[in-house]
Amino acid sequence: MNTKKENKIVYTPEVKREKALAYLKEKCNEEFVATAMSGSGWGQGQDKIYIHPKNGTQEDTFAVWGNICEDGSYAMSDGYFGVIIHDKYEAVISSFVKDTYKDFKLNTTFGSGIVFSDRFNKSTKINEIYNKNEVFRSDIDLFVKKSSAEGIDIDESLKKIALKMKEEKLPCVITIYIVYDDKYETSSLSTLMKEEGEDYFTNDSRKYIRVSRNLEVGVVEKWTITYIISRKIATNK
């Protein structure tokens, strides 16, 4: 009987961070900074290393997932494409919103701590993103000045924007917040998460609509208190 124990390769957190930075430098030809890491285990199947471009800011932070393979190599994938495409993606959304609303602000994210297909790179265009077998969905928070929403059917405006997103093959969840005029300049997602956030938004706020991965447009609904609490918890982490 063979009693020899199999030698399992173990990488220290520092080595994993170095591997992630080297992987990104080779892939993207730029420098990055690692800011945090959570190791695999306790329900998390992979290491998550949080990184942002050296010439960027903390707002550009994304995740690199790492796994030790059977052959001892360290396999990685990343969410940098969400940073790369953000401004161009938001410009597309803005072009749809401005057909209905004059004064608005957008907050667009692509999920927290997730990674995307390796086929995405700096040359990928908006119309090349969609693949029904892959996960790429945006969460869009739309802040509209109350005076800009006067006389407009909020539900119908959400449907109109969602149909445009469907046409461009961009799965998403769009949530609208109608902001009192005197609060508009200081309104943001972080304001929404604060206790006094209720003083910023009208009763028509927190309505949302989905465009699914299969490009089906849902109905307009309103977020529940459970969802609002979950966002506050996520924001405060």
Tab-separated table of C-alpha atoms in Angstrom:
chain	number	residue	atom	x	y	z
A	1	MET	CA	0.000	0.000	0.000
A	2	ASN	CA	1.339	3.431	-0.927
A	3	THR	CA	1.410	5.558	2.207
A	4	LYS	CA	3.205	8.524	0.645
A	5	LYS	CA	1.212	11.700	1.183
A	6	GLU	CA	0.461	13.888	-1.791
A	7	ASN	CA	2.250	17.218	-1.586
A	8	LYS	CA	-0.317	19.993	-1.961
A	9	ILE	CA	0.994	23.338	-3.147
A	10	VAL	CA	0.137	26.193	-0.811
A	11	TYR	CA	0.412	29.842	-1.849
A	12	THR	CA	0.638	32.567	0.758
A	13	PRO	CA	-1.743	35.546	0.443
A	14	GLU	CA	1.189	37.730	-0.618
A	15	VAL	CA	2.151	35.325	-3.416
A	16	LYS	CA	-1.464	35.210	-4.601
A	17	ARG	CA	-1.593	39.011	-4.734
A	18	GLU	CA	1.671	39.095	-6.691
A	19	LYS	CA	0.349	36.503	-9.140
A	20	ALA	CA	-2.847	38.513	-9.647
A	21	LEU	CA	-0.913	41.712	-10.337
A	22	ALA	CA	1.422	39.925	-12.778
A	23	TYR	CA	-1.559	38.330	-14.541
A	24	LEU	CA	-3.242	41.703	-15.035
A	25	LYS	CA	-0.062	43.436	-16.153
A	26	GLU	CA	0.496	40.808	-18.829
A	27	LYS	CA	-3.156	40.824	-19.898
A	28	CYS	CA	-3.797	44.579	-19.879
A	29	ASN	CA	-0.305	46.078	-20.218
A	30	GLU	CA	-0.724	48.422	-17.268
A	31	GLU	CA	0.092	48.590	-13.559
A	32	PHE	CA	-2.364	47.774	-10.762
A	33	VAL	CA	-2.567	48.015	-6.976
A	34	ALA	CA	-3.979	45.276	-4.704
A	35	THR	CA	-5.971	46.694	-1.797
A	36	ALA	CA	-7.656	43.727	-0.088
A	37	MET	CA	-8.166	39.982	-0.261
A	38	SER	CA	-10.577	37.355	1.038
A	39	GLY	CA	-9.454	33.733	0.878
A	40	SER	CA	-11.489	30.748	-0.258
A	41	GLY	CA	-13.391	28.705	2.288
A	42	TRP	CA	-16.486	29.071	4.471
A	43	GLY	CA	-18.844	29.127	1.495
A	44	GLN	CA	-16.525	31.042	-0.847
A	45	GLY	CA	-15.112	28.764	-3.516
A	46	GLN	CA	-12.268	30.995	-4.640
A	47	ASP	CA	-9.864	33.660	-3.472
A	48	LYS	CA	-11.021	37.207	-4.198
A	49	ILE	CA	-8.302	39.811	-4.579
A	50	TYR	CA	-9.518	43.410	-4.852
A	51	ILE	CA	-7.506	45.604	-7.181
A	52	HIS	CA	-7.639	48.958	-8.938
A	53	PRO	CA	-5.527	50.484	-11.728
A	54	LYS	CA	-2.442	52.309	-10.469
A	55	ASN	CA	-3.547	55.377	-12.409
A	56	GLY	CA	-7.153	55.011	-11.226
A	57	THR	CA	-8.957	55.453	-7.925
A	58	GLN	CA	-10.633	53.296	-5.285
A	59	GLU	CA	-13.876	53.735	-7.223
A	60	ASP	CA	-12.281	51.649	-9.998
A	61	THR	CA	-11.820	48.638	-7.712
A	62	PHE	CA	-12.680	45.220	-9.144
A	63	ALA	CA	-12.076	41.593	-8.188
A	64	VAL	CA	-9.686	38.936	-9.404
A	65	TRP	CA	-10.776	35.378	-8.615
A	66	GLY	CA	-8.065	32.790	-8.031
A	67	ASN	CA	-8.116	29.006	-7.698
A	68	ILE	CA	-5.337	26.474	-7.218
A	69	CYS	CA	-5.592	23.827	-9.943
A	70	GLU	CA	-4.775	20.134	-9.579
A	71	ASP	CA	-1.443	20.660	-11.338
A	72	GLY	CA	-0.507	23.342	-8.809
A	73	SER	CA	-1.004	26.326	-11.119
A	74	TYR	CA	-3.027	29.333	-9.998
A	75	ALA	CA	-5.920	30.054	-12.391
A	76	MET	CA	-7.358	33.569	-12.461
A	77	SER	CA	-10.189	35.584	-13.963
A	78	ASP	CA	-11.147	39.207	-13.379
A	79	GLY	CA	-13.829	41.885	-13.423
A	80	TYR	CA	-11.748	44.690	-14.946
A	81	PHE	CA	-13.973	44.903	-18.005
A	82	GLY	CA	-16.659	46.536	-15.867
A	83	VAL	CA	-14.244	49.406	-15.225
A	84	ILE	CA	-13.093	49.574	-18.851
A	85	ILE	CA	-16.576	49.749	-20.366
A	86	HIS	CA	-18.309	51.824	-17.659
A	87	ASP	CA	-18.205	55.301	-19.216
A	88	LYS	CA	-19.139	54.157	-22.727
A	89	TYR	CA	-21.923	51.978	-21.324
A	90	GLU	CA	-23.302	54.834	-19.255
A	91	ALA	CA	-23.207	57.124	-22.294
A	92	VAL	CA	-25.519	54.686	-24.097
A	93	ILE	CA	-27.952	54.673	-21.168
A	94	SER	CA	-27.865	58.485	-21.003
A	95	SER	CA	-28.843	58.712	-24.653
A	96	PHE	CA	-32.008	56.726	-23.861
A	97	VAL	CA	-32.891	58.607	-20.663
A	98	LYS	CA	-32.501	62.098	-22.123
A	99	ASP	CA	-35.307	61.368	-24.580
A	100	THR	CA	-37.643	61.562	-21.569
A	101	TYR	CA	-35.910	63.454	-18.760
A	102	LYS	CA	-33.890	66.654	-18.876
A	103	ASP	CA	-32.241	66.632	-15.446
A	104	PHE	CA	-30.952	63.257	-14.295
A	105	LYS	CA	-27.928	61.464	-12.877
A	106	LEU	CA	-26.848	57.859	-13.287
A	107	ASN	CA	-25.080	55.344	-11.094
A	108	THR	CA	-24.176	52.209	-13.062
A	109	THR	CA	-22.544	49.087	-11.659
A	110	PHE	CA	-21.973	45.573	-12.942
A	111	GLY	CA	-22.146	43.631	-9.695
A	112	SER	CA	-19.827	43.568	-6.705
A	113	GLY	CA	-16.837	41.243	-6.598
A	114	ILE	CA	-17.728	39.312	-9.743
A	115	VAL	CA	-15.697	38.440	-12.848
A	116	PHE	CA	-16.462	38.338	-16.557
A	117	SER	CA	-15.667	36.290	-19.637
A	118	ASP	CA	-12.034	36.229	-20.777
A	119	ARG	CA	-13.193	37.249	-24.247
A	120	PHE	CA	-13.723	40.818	-23.032
A	121	ASN	CA	-10.841	43.269	-23.441
A	122	LYS	CA	-10.113	46.952	-24.047
A	123	SER	CA	-11.202	46.609	-27.681
A	124	THR	CA	-14.613	45.063	-26.928
A	125	LYS	CA	-17.487	47.234	-28.156
A	126	ILE	CA	-20.889	47.648	-26.504
A	127	ASN	CA	-22.614	45.680	-29.270
A	128	GLU	CA	-20.180	42.794	-28.744
A	129	ILE	CA	-20.987	42.240	-25.071
A	130	TYR	CA	-24.187	40.200	-25.241
A	131	ASN	CA	-24.109	36.426	-25.034
A	132	LYS	CA	-27.145	34.702	-23.537
A	133	ASN	CA	-24.905	31.981	-22.091
A	134	GLU	CA	-22.788	34.464	-20.120
A	135	VAL	CA	-23.571	36.668	-17.150
A	136	PHE	CA	-23.189	40.392	-17.794
A	137	ARG	CA	-25.888	42.567	-16.263
A	138	SER	CA	-25.887	46.178	-15.193
A	139	ASP	CA	-27.610	47.691	-12.162
A	140	ILE	CA	-28.688	51.215	-13.066
A	141	ASP	CA	-29.790	53.781	-10.490
A	142	LEU	CA	-31.503	56.719	-12.198
A	143	PHE	CA	-31.909	59.919	-10.169
A	144	VAL	CA	-34.378	62.355	-11.766
A	145	LYS	CA	-35.090	65.923	-10.659
A	146	LYS	CA	-38.744	66.198	-9.641
A	147	SER	CA	-39.476	69.209	-11.847
A	148	SER	CA	-38.064	67.258	-14.792
A	149	ALA	CA	-40.541	64.435	-14.126
A	150	GLU	CA	-43.670	66.618	-13.929
A	151	GLY	CA	-46.457	65.277	-16.142
A	152	ILE	CA	-44.505	62.140	-17.087
A	153	ASP	CA	-45.787	58.631	-16.432
A	154	ILE	CA	-42.937	57.066	-14.446
A	155	ASP	CA	-43.912	53.484	-15.253
A	156	GLU	CA	-44.133	54.181	-18.972
A	157	SER	CA	-40.786	55.987	-18.941
A	158	LEU	CA	-39.123	52.935	-17.357
A	159	LYS	CA	-40.684	50.649	-19.963
A	160	LYS	CA	-39.443	52.906	-22.739
A	161	ILE	CA	-35.858	52.849	-21.441
A	162	ALA	CA	-36.014	49.083	-20.870
A	163	LEU	CA	-37.160	48.470	-24.441
A	164	LYS	CA	-34.193	50.495	-25.687
A	165	MET	CA	-31.868	48.388	-23.521
A	166	LYS	CA	-33.473	45.244	-24.948
A	167	GLU	CA	-32.959	46.560	-28.466
A	168	GLU	CA	-29.249	47.044	-27.717
A	169	LYS	CA	-29.097	43.592	-26.019
A	170	LEU	CA	-28.085	44.965	-22.625
A	171	PRO	CA	-29.612	42.976	-19.719
A	172	CYS	CA	-30.127	45.204	-16.688
A	173	VAL	CA	-32.166	46.295	-13.719
A	174	ILE	CA	-33.161	49.975	-13.830
A	175	THR	CA	-34.341	51.678	-10.640
A	176	ILE	CA	-35.690	55.230	-10.685
A	177	TYR	CA	-35.592	57.791	-7.863
A	178	ILE	CA	-37.515	61.051	-8.212
A	179	VAL	CA	-35.572	63.645	-6.213
A	180	TYR	CA	-36.969	66.857	-4.717
A	181	ASP	CA	-35.471	69.814	-6.568
A	182	ASP	CA	-33.743	71.322	-3.528
A	183	LYS	CA	-32.068	67.965	-2.790
A	184	TYR	CA	-31.087	67.054	-6.342
A	185	GLU	CA	-27.499	68.369	-6.373
A	186	THR	CA	-26.540	66.377	-3.281
A	187	SER	CA	-28.481	63.214	-4.140
A	188	SER	CA	-26.517	60.025	-4.777
A	189	LEU	CA	-26.555	56.345	-4.013
A	190	SER	CA	-24.777	56.987	-0.714
A	191	THR	CA	-27.477	59.532	0.202
A	192	LEU	CA	-30.110	56.908	-0.501
A	193	MET	CA	-28.503	54.588	2.020
A	194	LYS	CA	-28.606	57.142	4.843
A	195	GLU	CA	-31.486	57.460	7.292
A	196	GLU	CA	-32.308	60.962	6.056
A	197	GLY	CA	-32.469	59.612	2.494
A	198	GLU	CA	-36.228	59.373	2.790
A	199	ASP	CA	-36.324	63.185	2.799
A	200	TYR	CA	-34.779	63.254	-0.672
A	201	PHE	CA	-37.168	61.144	-2.712
A	202	THR	CA	-40.856	61.199	-3.643
A	203	ASN	CA	-43.301	58.303	-3.328
A	204	ASP	CA	-42.709	57.404	-6.986
A	205	SER	CA	-39.142	56.413	-6.133
A	206	ARG	CA	-37.619	52.923	-6.032
A	207	LYS	CA	-39.650	51.645	-8.944
A	208	TYR	CA	-37.704	49.274	-11.142
A	209	ILE	CA	-37.855	47.143	-14.272
A	210	ARG	CA	-35.722	44.226	-15.459
A	211	VAL	CA	-34.353	43.188	-18.817
A	212	SER	CA	-33.450	39.529	-18.368
A	213	ARG	CA	-30.532	37.572	-19.794
A	214	ASN	CA	-32.987	36.271	-22.402
A	215	LEU	CA	-33.885	39.894	-23.214
A	216	GLU	CA	-37.374	39.670	-21.768
A	217	VAL	CA	-38.697	42.952	-20.367
A	218	GLY	CA	-40.448	42.580	-17.024
A	219	VAL	CA	-43.156	44.664	-15.432
A	220	VAL	CA	-42.577	47.782	-13.344
A	221	GLU	CA	-42.423	46.946	-9.652
A	222	LYS	CA	-41.333	48.626	-6.431
A	223	TRP	CA	-38.451	47.472	-4.288
A	224	THR	CA	-39.411	45.988	-0.941
A	225	ILE	CA	-38.035	47.131	2.411
A	226	THR	CA	-35.990	43.887	2.492
A	227	TYR	CA	-34.144	44.988	-0.648
A	228	ILE	CA	-33.508	48.467	0.719
A	229	ILE	CA	-32.054	47.043	3.943
A	230	SER	CA	-29.845	44.633	1.967
A	231	ARG	CA	-28.411	47.529	-0.049
A	232	LYS	CA	-27.673	49.462	3.112
A	233	ILE	CA	-25.806	46.480	4.523
A	234	ALA	CA	-23.825	46.013	1.298
A	235	THR	CA	-22.985	49.725	1.108
A	236	ASN	CA	-21.763	49.834	4.693
A	237	LYS	CA	-19.399	46.863	4.316
